[in-house]
mmCIF file of C-alpha atoms in Angstrom:
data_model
loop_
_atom_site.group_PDB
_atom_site.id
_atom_site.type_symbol
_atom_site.label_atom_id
_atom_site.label_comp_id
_atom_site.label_asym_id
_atom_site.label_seq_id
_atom_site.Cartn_x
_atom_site.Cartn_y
_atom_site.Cartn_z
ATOM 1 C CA UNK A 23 87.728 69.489 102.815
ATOM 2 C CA UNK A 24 89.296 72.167 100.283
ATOM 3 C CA UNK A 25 93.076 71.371 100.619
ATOM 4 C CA UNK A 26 95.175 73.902 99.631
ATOM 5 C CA UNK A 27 93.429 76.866 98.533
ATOM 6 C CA UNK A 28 94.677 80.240 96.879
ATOM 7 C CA UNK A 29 93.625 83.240 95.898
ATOM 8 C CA UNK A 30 93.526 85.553 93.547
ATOM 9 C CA UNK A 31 93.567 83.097 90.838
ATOM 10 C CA UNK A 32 94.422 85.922 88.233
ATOM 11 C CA UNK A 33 96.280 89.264 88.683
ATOM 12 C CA UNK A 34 97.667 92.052 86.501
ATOM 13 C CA UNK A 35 99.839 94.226 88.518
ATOM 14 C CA UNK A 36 101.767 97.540 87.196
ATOM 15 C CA UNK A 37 105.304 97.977 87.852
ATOM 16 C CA UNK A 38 106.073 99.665 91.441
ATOM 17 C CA UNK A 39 102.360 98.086 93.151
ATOM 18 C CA UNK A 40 101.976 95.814 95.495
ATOM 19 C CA UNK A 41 100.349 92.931 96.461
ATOM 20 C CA UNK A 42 99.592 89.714 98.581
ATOM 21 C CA UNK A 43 98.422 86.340 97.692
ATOM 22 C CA UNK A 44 96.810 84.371 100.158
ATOM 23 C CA UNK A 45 97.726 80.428 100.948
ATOM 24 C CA UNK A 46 95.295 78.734 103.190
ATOM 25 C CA UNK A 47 95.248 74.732 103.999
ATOM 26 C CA UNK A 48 92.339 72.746 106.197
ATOM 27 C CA UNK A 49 94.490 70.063 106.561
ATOM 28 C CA UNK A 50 96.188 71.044 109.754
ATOM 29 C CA UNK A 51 99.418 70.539 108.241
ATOM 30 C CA UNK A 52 102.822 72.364 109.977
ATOM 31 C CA UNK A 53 104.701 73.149 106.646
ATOM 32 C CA UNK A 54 103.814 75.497 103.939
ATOM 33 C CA UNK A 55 105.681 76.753 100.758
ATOM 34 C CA UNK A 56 105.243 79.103 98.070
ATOM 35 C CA UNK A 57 107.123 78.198 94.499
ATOM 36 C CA UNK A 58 107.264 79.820 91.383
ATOM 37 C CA UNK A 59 106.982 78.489 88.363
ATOM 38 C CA UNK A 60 108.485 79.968 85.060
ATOM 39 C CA UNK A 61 108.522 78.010 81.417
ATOM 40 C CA UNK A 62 111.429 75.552 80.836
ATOM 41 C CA UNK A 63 112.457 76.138 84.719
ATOM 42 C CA UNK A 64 110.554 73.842 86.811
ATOM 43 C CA UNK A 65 109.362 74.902 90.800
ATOM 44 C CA UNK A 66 111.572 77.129 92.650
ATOM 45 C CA UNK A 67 111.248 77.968 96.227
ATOM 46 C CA UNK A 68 110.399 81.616 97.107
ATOM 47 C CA UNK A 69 110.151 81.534 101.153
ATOM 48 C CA UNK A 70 108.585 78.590 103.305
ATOM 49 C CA UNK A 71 107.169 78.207 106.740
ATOM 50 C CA UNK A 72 107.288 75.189 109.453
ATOM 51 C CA UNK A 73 105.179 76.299 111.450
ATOM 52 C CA UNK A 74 103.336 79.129 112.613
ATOM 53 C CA UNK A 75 105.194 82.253 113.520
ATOM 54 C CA UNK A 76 108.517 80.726 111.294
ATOM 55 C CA UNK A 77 109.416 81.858 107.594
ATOM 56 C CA UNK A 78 112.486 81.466 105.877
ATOM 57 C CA UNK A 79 114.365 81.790 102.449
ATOM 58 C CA UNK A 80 113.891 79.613 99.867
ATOM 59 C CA UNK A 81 116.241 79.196 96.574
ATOM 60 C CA UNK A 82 114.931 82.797 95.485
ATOM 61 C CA UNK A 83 113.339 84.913 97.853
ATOM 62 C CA UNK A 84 114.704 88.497 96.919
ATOM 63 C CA UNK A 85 111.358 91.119 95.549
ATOM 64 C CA UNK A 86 109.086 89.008 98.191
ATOM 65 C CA UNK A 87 108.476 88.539 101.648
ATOM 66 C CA UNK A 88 105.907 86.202 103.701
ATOM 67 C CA UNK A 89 103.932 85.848 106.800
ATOM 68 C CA UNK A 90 102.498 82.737 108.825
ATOM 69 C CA UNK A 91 100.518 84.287 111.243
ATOM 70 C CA UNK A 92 98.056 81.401 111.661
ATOM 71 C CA UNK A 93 98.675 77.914 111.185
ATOM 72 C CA UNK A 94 96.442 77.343 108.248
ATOM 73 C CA UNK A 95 97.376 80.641 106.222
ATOM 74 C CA UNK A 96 100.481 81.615 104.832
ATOM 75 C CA UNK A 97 100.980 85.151 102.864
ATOM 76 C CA UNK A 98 103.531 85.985 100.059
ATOM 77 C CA UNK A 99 103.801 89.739 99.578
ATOM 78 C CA UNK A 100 105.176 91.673 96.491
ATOM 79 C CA UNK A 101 106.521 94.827 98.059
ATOM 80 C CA UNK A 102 106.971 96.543 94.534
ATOM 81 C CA UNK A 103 106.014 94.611 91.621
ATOM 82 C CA UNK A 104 108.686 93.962 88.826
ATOM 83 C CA UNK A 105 108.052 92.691 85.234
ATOM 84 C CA UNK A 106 110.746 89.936 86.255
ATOM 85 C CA UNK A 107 107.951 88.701 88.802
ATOM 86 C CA UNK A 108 106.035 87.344 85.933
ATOM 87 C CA UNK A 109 105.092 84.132 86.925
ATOM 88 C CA UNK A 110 102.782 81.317 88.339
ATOM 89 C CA UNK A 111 102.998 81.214 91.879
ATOM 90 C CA UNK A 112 101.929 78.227 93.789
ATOM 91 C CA UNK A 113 101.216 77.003 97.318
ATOM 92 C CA UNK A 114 101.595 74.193 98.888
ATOM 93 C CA UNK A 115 101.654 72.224 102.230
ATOM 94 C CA UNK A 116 102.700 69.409 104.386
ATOM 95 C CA UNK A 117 102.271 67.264 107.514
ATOM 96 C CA UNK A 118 106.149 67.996 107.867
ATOM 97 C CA UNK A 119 106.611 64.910 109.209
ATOM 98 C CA UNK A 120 109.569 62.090 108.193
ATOM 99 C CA UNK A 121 107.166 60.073 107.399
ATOM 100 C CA UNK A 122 104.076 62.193 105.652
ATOM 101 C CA UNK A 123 106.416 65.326 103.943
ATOM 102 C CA UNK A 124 104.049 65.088 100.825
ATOM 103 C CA UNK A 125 103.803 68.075 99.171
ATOM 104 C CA UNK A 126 99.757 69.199 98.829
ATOM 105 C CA UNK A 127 99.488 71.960 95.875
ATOM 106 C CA UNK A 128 97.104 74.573 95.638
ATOM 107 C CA UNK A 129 95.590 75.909 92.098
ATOM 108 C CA UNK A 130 98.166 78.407 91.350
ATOM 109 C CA UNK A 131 97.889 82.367 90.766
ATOM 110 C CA UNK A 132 98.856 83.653 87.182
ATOM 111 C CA UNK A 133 100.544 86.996 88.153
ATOM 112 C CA UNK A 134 101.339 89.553 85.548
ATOM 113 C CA UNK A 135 103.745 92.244 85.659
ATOM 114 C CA UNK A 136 103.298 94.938 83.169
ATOM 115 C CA UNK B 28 121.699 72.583 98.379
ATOM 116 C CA UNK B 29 119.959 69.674 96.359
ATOM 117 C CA UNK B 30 120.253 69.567 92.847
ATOM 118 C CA UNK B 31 118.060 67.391 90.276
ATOM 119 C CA UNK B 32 118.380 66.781 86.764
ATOM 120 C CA UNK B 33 115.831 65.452 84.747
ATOM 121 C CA UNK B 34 116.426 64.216 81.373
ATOM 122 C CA UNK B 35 115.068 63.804 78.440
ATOM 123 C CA UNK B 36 113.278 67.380 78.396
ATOM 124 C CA UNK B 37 110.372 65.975 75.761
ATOM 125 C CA UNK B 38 109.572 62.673 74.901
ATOM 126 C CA UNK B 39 107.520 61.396 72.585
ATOM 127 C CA UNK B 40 105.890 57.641 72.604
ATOM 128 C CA UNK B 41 103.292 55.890 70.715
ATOM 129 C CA UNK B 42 100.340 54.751 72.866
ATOM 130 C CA UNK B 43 100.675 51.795 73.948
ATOM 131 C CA UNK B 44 104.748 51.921 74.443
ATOM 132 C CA UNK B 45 106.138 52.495 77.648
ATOM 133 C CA UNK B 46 107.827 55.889 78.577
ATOM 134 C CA UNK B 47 111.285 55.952 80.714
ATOM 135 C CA UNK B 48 112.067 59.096 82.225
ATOM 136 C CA UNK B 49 115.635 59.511 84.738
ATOM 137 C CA UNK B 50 116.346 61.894 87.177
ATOM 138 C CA UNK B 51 119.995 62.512 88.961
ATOM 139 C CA UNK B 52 120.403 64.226 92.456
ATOM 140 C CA UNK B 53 123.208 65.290 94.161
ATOM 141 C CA UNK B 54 122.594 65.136 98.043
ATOM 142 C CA UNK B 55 123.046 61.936 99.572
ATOM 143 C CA UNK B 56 121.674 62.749 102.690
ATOM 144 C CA UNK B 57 118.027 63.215 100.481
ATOM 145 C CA UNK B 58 115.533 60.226 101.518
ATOM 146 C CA UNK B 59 112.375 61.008 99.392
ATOM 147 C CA UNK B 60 111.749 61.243 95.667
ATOM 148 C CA UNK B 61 108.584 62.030 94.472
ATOM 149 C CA UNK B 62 106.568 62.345 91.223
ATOM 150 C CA UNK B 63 104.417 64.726 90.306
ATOM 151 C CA UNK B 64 102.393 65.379 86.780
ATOM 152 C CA UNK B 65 101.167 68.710 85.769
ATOM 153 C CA UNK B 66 98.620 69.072 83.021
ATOM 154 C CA UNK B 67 98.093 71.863 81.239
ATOM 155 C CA UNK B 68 96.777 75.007 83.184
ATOM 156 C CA UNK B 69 96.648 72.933 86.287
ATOM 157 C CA UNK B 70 98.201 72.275 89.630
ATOM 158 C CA UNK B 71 100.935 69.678 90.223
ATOM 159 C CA UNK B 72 99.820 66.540 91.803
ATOM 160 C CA UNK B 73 101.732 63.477 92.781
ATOM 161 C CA UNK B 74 101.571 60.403 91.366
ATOM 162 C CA UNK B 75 103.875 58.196 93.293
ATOM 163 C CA UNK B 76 106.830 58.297 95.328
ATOM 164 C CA UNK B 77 109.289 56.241 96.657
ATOM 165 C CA UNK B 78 111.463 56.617 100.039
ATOM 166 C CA UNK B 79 115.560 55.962 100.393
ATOM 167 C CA UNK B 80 114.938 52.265 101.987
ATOM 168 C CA UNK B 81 113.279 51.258 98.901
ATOM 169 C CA UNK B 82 114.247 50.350 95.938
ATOM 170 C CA UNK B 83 111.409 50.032 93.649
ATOM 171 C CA UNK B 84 108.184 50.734 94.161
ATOM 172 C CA UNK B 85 104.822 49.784 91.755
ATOM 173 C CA UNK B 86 101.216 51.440 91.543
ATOM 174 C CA UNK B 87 99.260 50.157 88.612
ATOM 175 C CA UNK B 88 101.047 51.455 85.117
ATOM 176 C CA UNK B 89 103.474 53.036 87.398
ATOM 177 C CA UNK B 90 106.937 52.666 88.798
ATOM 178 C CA UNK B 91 109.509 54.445 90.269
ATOM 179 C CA UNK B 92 112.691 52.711 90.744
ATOM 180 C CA UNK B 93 115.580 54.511 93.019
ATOM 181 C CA UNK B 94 119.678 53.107 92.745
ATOM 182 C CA UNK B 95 120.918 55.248 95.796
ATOM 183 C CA UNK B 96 124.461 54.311 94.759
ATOM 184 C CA UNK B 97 124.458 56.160 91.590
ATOM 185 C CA UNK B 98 122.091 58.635 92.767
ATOM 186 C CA UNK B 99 119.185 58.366 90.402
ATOM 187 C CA UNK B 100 115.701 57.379 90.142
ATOM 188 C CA UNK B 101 113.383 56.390 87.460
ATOM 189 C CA UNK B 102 110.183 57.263 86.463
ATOM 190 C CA UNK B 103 108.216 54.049 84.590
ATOM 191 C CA UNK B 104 105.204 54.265 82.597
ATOM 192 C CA UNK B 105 103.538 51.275 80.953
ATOM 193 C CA UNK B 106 101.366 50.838 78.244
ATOM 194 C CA UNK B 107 101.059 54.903 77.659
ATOM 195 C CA UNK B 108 97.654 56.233 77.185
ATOM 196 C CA UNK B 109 96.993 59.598 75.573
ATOM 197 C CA UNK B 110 95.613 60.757 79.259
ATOM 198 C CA UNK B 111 98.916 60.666 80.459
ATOM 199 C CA UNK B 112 100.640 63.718 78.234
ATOM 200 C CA UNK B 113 101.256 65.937 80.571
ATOM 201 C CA UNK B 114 104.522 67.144 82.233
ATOM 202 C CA UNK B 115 106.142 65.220 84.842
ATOM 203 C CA UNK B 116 108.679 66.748 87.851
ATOM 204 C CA UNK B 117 111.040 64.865 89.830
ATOM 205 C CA UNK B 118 111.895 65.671 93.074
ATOM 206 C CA UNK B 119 114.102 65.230 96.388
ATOM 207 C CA UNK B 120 114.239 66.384 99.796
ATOM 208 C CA UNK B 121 116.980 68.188 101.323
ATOM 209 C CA UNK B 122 117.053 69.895 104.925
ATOM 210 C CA UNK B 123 113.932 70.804 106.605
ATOM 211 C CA UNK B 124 111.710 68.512 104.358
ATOM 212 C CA UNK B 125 112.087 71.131 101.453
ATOM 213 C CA UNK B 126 111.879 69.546 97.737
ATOM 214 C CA UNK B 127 114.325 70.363 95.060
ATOM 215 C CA UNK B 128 112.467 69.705 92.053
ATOM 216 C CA UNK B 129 113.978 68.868 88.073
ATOM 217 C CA UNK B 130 113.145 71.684 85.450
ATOM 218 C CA UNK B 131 110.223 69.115 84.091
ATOM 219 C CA UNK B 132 110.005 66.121 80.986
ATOM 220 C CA UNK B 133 106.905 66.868 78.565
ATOM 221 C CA UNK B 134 105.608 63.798 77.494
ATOM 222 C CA UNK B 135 103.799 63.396 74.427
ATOM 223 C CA UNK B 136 101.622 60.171 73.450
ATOM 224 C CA UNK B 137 100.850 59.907 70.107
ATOM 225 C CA UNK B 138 97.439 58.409 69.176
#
């Protein structure tokens, strides 16, 4: 049992490329999120999913976009890398019930934008 | 949306003192606050939470208490141990079991 797993764990992208980061859970849970993470700023939310086939905005979604085509995987896409992407993105799921909405974390990826 | 504040933004405690960290939230339709520590380099993971029909809640060195009233919870550690320097995030929920989550409090134990 893995959890929340994520790859890459490192990138360096070039301004203008694009890429996708991969999210995937073996704990059957409904929810998944992706967050970044920037020093002095806490976790934001980028998109999230609750369920499969759903996405929606987060708190800052512009420069990225997402895809839940199976239940245990859950994509975030950067369209056309910017140096203000600069970040550690993370992943994480949930049961997405009242009762269990603990948030599982994966590793993180350390993305940089050059 | 939800909005936490966390305060103070670095503390620093001798080991063996006891560390006090508050957070504030402004939805009072939220029902569950959790903690989670981050070390260094690695993932967040949760340490305890606590849920709107309680008001304190205990694990070990551990407590989180929650005044729904004033809209703030607490995060309690006892007899600090250099282990735990780490950052620690407070969260709440808010619609469609999303977290809104405070910028972070570094704590630092001193030997």
């Amino acid at each position: 049992n893995a959890g929340v797993t994520q790859t890459p764990k490192f990138r360096v992208l070039k301004t203008g490329q694009s890429m996708t980061l991969l999210c995937a859970q073996d704990m059957n849970h409904e929810y998944m999120y992706w967050y970044r993470q920037d020093p002095g700023m806490g976790l934001r939310l980028i998109h999230y999913s609750v369920g499969e086939g759903t996405t929606a905005k987060g708190e800052v979604p512009d420069g990225y976009n997402v895809s839940r085509l199976k239940k245990q995987n859950f994509l975030l896409g950067l369209e056309s890398a910017a140096p203000s992407q600069t970040s550690v993105y993370f992943c994480a799921s949930s049961p997405g019930t009242a009762a269990k909405n603990i948030q599982y974390f994966g590793a993180g990826t350390r993305l940089s934008v050059l | 949306g939800e909005n936490v504040e966390q305060h103070p933004s670095t503390l620093s405690v001798q080991e063996g003192d006891s560390a006090v960290i508050k957070c504030t939230y402004s939805d009072s339709a939220s029902n569950y606050f959790p903690w989670y520590k981050q070390e260094l380099g690695k993932r967040p993971q949760l340490i305890i939470d606590i849920r709107s029909n309680v008001g304190e809640k205990k694990d070990q060195r551990i407590a989180v208490t929650l005044n729904k009233t004033a809209k703030h919870f607490s995060l309690h550690i006892t007899e600090t141990q250099p282990e735990d320097s780490a950052v620690y995030f407070c969260a709440a929920t808010y619609g469609n079991n999303r977290l809104a989550f405070g910028k972070g409090n570094q704590v630092v134990v001193i030997p």
